[in-house]
Short mmCIF file of C-alpha atoms (C1' of nucleotides) in Angstrom, two decimals:
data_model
loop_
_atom_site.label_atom_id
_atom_site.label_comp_id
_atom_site.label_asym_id
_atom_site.label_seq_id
_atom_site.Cartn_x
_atom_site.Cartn_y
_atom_site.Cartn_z
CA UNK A 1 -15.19 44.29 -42.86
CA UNK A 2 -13.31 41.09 -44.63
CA UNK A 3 -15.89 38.01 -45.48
CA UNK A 4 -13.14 35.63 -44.62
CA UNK A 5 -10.01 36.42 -43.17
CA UNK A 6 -8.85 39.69 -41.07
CA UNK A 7 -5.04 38.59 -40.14
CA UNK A 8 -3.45 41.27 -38.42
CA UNK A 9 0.20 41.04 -37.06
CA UNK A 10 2.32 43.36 -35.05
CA UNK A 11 5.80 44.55 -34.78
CA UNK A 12 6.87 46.08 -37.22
CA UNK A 13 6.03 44.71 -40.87
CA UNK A 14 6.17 40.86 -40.25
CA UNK A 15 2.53 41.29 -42.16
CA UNK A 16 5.18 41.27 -45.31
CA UNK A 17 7.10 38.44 -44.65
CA UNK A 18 6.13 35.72 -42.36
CA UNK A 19 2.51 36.45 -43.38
CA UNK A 20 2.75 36.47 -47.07
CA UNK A 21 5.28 33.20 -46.92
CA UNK A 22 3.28 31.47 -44.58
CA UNK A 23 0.13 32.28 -47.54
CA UNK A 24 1.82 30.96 -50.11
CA UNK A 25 3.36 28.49 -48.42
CA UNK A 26 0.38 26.67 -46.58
CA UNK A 27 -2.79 28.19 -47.62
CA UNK A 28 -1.89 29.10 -51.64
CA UNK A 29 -2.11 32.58 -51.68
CA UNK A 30 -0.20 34.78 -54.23
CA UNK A 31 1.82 37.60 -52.20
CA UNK A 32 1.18 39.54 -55.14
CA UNK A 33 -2.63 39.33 -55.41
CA UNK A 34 -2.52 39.88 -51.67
CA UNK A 35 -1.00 43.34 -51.77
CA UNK A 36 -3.40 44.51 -54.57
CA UNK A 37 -5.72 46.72 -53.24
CA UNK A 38 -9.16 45.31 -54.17
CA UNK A 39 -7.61 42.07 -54.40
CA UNK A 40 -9.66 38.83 -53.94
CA UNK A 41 -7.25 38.37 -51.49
CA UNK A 42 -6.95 41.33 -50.29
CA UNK A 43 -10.31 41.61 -49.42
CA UNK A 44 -9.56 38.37 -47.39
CA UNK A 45 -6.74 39.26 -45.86
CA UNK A 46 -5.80 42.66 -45.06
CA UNK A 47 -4.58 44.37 -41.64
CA UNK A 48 -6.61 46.78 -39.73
CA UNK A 49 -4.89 49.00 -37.31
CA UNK A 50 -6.66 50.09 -33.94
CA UNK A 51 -6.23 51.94 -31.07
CA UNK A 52 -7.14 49.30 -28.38
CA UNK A 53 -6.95 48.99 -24.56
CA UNK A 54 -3.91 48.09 -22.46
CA UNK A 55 -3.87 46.68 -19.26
CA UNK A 56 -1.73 47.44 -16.45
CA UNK A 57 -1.11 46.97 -12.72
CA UNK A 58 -3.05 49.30 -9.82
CA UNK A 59 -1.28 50.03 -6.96
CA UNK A 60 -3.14 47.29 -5.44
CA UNK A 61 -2.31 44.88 -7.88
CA UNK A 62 -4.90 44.37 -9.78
CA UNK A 63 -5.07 43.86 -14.18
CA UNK A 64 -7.04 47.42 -14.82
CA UNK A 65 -7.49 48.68 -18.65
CA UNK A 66 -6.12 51.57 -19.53
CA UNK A 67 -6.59 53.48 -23.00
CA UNK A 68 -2.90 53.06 -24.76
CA UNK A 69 -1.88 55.89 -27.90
CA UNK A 70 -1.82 53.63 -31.31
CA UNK A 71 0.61 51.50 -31.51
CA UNK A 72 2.24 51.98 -27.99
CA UNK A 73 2.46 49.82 -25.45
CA UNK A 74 2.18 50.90 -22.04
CA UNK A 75 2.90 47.84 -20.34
CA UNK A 76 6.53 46.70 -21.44
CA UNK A 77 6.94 43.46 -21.82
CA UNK A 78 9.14 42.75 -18.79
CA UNK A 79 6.70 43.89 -17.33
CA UNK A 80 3.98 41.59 -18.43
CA UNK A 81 4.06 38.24 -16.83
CA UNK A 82 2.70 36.23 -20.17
CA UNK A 83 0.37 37.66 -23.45
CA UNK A 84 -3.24 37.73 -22.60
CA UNK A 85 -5.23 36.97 -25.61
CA UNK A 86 -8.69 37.13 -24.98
CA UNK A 87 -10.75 34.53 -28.11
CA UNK A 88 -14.07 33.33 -29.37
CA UNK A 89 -15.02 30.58 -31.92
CA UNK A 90 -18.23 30.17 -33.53
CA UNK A 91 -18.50 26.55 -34.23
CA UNK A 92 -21.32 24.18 -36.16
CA UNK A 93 -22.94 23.21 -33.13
CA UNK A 94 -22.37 21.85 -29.52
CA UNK A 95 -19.56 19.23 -29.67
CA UNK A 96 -16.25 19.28 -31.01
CA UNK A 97 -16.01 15.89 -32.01
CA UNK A 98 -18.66 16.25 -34.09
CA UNK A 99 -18.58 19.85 -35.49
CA UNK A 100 -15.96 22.36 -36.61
CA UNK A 101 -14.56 25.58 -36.32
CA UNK A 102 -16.03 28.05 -38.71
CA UNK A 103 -14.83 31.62 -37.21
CA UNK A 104 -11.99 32.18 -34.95
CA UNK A 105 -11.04 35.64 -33.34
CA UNK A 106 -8.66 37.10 -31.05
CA UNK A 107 -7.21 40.51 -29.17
CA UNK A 108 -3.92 40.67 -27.30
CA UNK A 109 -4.93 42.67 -24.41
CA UNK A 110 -1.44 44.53 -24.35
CA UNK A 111 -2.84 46.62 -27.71
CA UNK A 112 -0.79 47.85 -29.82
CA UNK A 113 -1.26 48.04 -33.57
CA UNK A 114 -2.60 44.80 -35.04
CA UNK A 115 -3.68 43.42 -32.09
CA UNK A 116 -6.42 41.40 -33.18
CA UNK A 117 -6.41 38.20 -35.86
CA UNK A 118 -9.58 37.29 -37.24
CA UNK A 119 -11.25 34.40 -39.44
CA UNK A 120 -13.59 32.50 -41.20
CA UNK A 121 -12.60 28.92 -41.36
CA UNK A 122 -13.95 26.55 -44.35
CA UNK A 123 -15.58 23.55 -41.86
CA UNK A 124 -15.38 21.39 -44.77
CA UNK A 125 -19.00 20.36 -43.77
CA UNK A 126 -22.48 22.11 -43.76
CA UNK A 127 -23.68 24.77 -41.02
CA UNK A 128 -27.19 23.31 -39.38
CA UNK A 129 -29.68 25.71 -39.85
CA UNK A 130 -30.05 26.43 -36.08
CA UNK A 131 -25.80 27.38 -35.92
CA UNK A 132 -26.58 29.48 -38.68
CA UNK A 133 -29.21 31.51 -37.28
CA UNK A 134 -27.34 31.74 -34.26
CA UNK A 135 -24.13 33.38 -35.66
CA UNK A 136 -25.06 33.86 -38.98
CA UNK A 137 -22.86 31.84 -40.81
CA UNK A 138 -23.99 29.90 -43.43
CA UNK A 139 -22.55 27.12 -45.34
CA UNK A 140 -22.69 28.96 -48.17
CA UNK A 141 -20.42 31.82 -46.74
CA UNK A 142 -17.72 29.21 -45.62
CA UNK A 143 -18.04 25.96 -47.64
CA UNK A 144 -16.01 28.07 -50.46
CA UNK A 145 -12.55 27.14 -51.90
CA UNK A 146 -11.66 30.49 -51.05
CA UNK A 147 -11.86 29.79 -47.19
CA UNK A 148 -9.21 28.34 -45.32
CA UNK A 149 -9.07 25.71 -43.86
CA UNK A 150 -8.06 24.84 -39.95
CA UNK A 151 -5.01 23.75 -41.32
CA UNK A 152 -4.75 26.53 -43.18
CA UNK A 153 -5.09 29.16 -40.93
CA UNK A 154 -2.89 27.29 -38.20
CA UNK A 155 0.19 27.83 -38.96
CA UNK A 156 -0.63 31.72 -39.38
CA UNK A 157 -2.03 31.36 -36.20
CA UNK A 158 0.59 29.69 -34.50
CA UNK A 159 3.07 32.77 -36.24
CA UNK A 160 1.12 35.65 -35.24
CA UNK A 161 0.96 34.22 -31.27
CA UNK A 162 4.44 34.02 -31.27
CA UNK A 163 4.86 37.47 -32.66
CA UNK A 164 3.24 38.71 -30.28
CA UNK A 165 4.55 36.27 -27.50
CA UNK A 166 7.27 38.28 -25.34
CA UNK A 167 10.55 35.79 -25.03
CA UNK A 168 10.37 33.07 -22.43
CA UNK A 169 6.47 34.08 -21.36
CA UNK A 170 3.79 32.62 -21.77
CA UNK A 171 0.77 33.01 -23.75
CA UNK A 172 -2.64 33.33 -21.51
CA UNK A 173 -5.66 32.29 -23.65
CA UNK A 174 -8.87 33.85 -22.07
CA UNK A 175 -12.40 32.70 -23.36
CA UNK A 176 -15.97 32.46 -21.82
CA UNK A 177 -16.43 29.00 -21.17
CA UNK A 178 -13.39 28.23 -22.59
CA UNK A 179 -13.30 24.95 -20.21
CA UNK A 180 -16.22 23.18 -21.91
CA UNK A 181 -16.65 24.84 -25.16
CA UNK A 182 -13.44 26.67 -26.96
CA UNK A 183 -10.55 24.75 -25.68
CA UNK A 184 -12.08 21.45 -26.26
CA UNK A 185 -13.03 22.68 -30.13
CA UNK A 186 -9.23 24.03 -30.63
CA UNK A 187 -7.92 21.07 -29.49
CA UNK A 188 -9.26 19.27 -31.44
CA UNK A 189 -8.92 21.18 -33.96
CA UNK A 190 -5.26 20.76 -33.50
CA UNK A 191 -5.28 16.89 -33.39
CA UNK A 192 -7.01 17.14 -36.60
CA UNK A 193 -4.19 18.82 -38.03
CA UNK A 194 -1.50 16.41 -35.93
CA UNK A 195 -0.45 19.45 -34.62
CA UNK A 196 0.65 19.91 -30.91
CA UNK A 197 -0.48 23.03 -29.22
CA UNK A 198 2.29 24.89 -27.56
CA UNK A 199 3.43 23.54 -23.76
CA UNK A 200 3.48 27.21 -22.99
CA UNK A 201 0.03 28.07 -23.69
CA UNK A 202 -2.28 28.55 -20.26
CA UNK A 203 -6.22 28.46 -20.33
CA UNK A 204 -8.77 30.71 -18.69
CA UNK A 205 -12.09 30.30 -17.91
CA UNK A 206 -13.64 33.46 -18.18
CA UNK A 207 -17.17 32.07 -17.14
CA UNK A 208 -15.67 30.75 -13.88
CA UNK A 209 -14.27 33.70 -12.74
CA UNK A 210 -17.56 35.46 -13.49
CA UNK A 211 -19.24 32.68 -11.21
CA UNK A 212 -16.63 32.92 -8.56
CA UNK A 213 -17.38 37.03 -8.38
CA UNK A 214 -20.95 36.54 -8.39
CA UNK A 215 -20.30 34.89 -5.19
CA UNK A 216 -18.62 37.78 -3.50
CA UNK A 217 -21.10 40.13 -5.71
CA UNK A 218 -24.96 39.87 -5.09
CA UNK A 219 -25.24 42.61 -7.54
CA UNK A 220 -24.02 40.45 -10.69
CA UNK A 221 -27.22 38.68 -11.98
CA UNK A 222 -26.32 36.32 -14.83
CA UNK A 223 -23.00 35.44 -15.75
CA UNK A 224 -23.33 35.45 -19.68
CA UNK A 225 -21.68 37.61 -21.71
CA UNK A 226 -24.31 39.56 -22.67
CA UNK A 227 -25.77 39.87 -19.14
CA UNK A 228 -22.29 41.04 -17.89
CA UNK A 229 -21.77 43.44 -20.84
CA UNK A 230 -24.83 45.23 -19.29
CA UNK A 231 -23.75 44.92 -15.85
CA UNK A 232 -20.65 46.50 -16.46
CA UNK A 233 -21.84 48.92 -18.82
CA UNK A 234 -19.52 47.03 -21.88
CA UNK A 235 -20.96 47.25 -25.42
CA UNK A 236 -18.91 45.49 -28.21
CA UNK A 237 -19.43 46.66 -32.02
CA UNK A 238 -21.21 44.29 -34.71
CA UNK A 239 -23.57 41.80 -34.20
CA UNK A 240 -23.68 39.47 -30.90
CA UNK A 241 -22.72 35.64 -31.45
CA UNK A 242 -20.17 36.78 -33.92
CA UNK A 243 -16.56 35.92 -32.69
CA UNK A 244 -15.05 39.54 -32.52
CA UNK A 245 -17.78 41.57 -31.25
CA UNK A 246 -17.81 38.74 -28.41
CA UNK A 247 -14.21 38.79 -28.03
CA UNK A 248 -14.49 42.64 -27.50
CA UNK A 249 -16.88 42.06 -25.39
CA UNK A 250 -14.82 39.60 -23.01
CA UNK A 251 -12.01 42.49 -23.46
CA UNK A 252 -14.03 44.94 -21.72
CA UNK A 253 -15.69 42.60 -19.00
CA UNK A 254 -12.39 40.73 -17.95
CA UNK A 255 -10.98 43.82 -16.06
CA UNK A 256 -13.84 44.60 -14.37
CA UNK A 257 -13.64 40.59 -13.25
CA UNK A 258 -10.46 40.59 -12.05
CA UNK A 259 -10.81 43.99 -10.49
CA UNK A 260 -13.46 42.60 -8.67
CA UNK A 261 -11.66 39.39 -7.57
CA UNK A 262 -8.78 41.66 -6.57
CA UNK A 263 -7.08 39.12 -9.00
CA UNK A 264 -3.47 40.35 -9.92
CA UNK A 265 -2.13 39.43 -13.38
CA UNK A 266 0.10 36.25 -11.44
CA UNK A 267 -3.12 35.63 -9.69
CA UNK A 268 -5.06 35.47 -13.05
CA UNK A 269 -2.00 32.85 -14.13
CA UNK A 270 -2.75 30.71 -11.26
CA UNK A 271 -6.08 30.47 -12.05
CA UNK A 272 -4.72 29.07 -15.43
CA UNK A 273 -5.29 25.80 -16.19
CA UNK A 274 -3.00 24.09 -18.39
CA UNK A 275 -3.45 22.58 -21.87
CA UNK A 276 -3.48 19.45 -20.47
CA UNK A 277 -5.92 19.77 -17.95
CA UNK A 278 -8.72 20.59 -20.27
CA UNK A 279 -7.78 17.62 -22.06
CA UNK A 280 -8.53 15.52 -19.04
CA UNK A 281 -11.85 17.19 -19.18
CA UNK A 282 -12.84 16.53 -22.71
"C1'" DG B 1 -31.14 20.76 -30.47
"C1'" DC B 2 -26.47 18.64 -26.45
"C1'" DG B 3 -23.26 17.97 -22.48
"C1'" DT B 4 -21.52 19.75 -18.39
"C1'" DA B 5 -21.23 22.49 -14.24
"C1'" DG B 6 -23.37 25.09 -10.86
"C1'" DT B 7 -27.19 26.08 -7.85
"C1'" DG B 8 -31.06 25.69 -4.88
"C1'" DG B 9 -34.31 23.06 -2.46
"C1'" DA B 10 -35.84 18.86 -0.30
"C1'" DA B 11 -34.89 14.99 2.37
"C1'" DC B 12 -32.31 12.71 5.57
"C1'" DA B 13 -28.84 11.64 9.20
"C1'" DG B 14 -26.29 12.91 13.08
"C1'" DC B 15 -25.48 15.51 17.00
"C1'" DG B 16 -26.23 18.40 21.14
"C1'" DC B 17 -29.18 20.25 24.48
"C1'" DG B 18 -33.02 20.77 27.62
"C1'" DA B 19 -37.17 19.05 29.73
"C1'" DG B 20 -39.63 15.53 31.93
"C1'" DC C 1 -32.49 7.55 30.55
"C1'" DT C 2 -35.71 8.86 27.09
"C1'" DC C 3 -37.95 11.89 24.21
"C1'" DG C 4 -38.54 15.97 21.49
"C1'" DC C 5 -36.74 19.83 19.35
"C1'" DG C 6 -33.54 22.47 16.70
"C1'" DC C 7 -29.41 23.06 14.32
"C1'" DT C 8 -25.92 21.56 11.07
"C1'" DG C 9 -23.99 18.92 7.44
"C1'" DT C 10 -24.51 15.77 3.63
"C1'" DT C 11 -26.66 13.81 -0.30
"C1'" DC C 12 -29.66 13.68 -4.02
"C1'" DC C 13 -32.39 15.54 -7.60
"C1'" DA C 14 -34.34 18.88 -10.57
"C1'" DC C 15 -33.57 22.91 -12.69
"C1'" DT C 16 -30.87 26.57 -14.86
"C1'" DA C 17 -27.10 28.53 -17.29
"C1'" DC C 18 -23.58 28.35 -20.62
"C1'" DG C 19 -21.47 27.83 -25.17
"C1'" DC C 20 -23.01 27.34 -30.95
#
DNA sequence: GCGTAGTGGAACAGCGCGAG
DNA sequence: CTCGCGCTGTTCCACTACGC
């Protein structure tokens, strides 16, 4: 498991050229140290692929998972509405105008090889003890020259979405809380870096689709992710507060939330809030 | 530790109805 | 007509949950 950065990209080997040029070019990185195994960098940044879980329509409507083979897609992409990327930060505390990024994951629920981008982000400012116990990241583990930076990792970022984006869809971002925590954090983020975030990137709230089932569904207890991970029987790998094992996590729970609001993979856009609507918010 | 949203309970106001 | 009762809706407040 990579320290700092997991980056994995799809479709066919972009990993080899937009990746490697978008290294050098923004964050430094030699393409040739990169693609030595045992690498510094390689240990950084190196692509994993898995056999994930696809989602596609019931008869009824609704977004179910389904297991895809590795590295097929059983949804085509006409089919698919927009690209449903499910994503967790782990951050230096409570508010983004005060603390940073320091881990940033992702899945594209569509599957597929490389579906998932992970990585440590440099804050460029110490982890309080209490973040640090909560998601065990220290300073020490990303106050290193050898961690990117947010504006480092943003244009890779930016990339690998639209590799994965199908043409003239757009990308559905899907995060618990997302409303008052993530969003706000990525936004700014983004400002820090001048940088505009996408007009066709849509927002959802996880946690308030959770609430609105719980009202239809005495059975559902709490509505954090951990509570719902029981309830629905969804364990994620590696330790909890991480941002992968949360974002798997969200991956398994989501379905059974939009199952359970009957909520069809239009009806999940419309529950979308746009970019600009968090920013009223925050 | 913080900020926000949601929730549940208490308190209150307003209304309708029946009894005297 | 007046009073009392009960029901309903609204408002406020305290508490809880949620993210790290």
């Amino acid at each position: 498991m990579s320290q700092v950065l997991r980056f994995n990209l799809q479709r066919n080997n972009i990993w080899s050229s937009w990746s490697v040029r978008f290294l050098k070019q923004h964050a430094g990185f030699s393409s040739g140290k990169l693609l030595q195994p045992g690498s510094y960098e390689k240990r950084h940044f190196a692509t994993k692929l898995t056999e994930t879980t696809s989602w596609h329509k019931t008869d009824s409507g609704s977004c179910i998972p389904a297991i895809s083979p590795l590295g097929l897609r059983q949804t085509s992409e006409h089919d698919q509405p927009a690209t449903i990327l499910v994503f967790d930060i782990e951050t230096t505390g409570f508010l983004h105008t005060d603390h940073r990024i320091v881990e940033f994951a992702l899945r594209d629920l569509s599957g597929g090889k490389n579906c998932t981008f992970e990585t440590l982000i440099n804050p460029e400012r110490n982890v309080p003890r209490y973040a640090a116990e909560a998601n065990n990241i220290s300073t020490e583990l990303v106050c290193r020259p050898d961690v990117p930076r947010f504006s480092d990792v943003l244009p890779i970022l930016l990339a690998y979405v639209q590799s994965r984006q199908a043409p003239g869809k757009p990308v559905l971002w899907v995060a618990h809380n997302a409303k008052l925590f993530d969003v706000p954090f990525v936004m700014q983020e983004f400002e820090r870096c001048s940088a505009q975030v996408p007009a066709d990137w849509l927002f959802v709230d996880s946690l308030y689709l959770a609430r609105k089932l719980k009202k239809s569904d005495g059975n559902i207890g709490l509505v954090n992710l951990k509570a719902l991970g029981k309830h629905y029987g969804v364990s994620s790998e590696g330790p909890s507060h991480r941002a992968m094992p949360d974002v798997q996590a969200l991956c398994g729970i989501l379905p059974k939330i939009t199952l359970g609001l009957k909520l069809t993979c239009d009806g999940l856009m419309s529950e979308a809030s746009k970019f600009y609507d968090f920013r009223k918010v925050s």
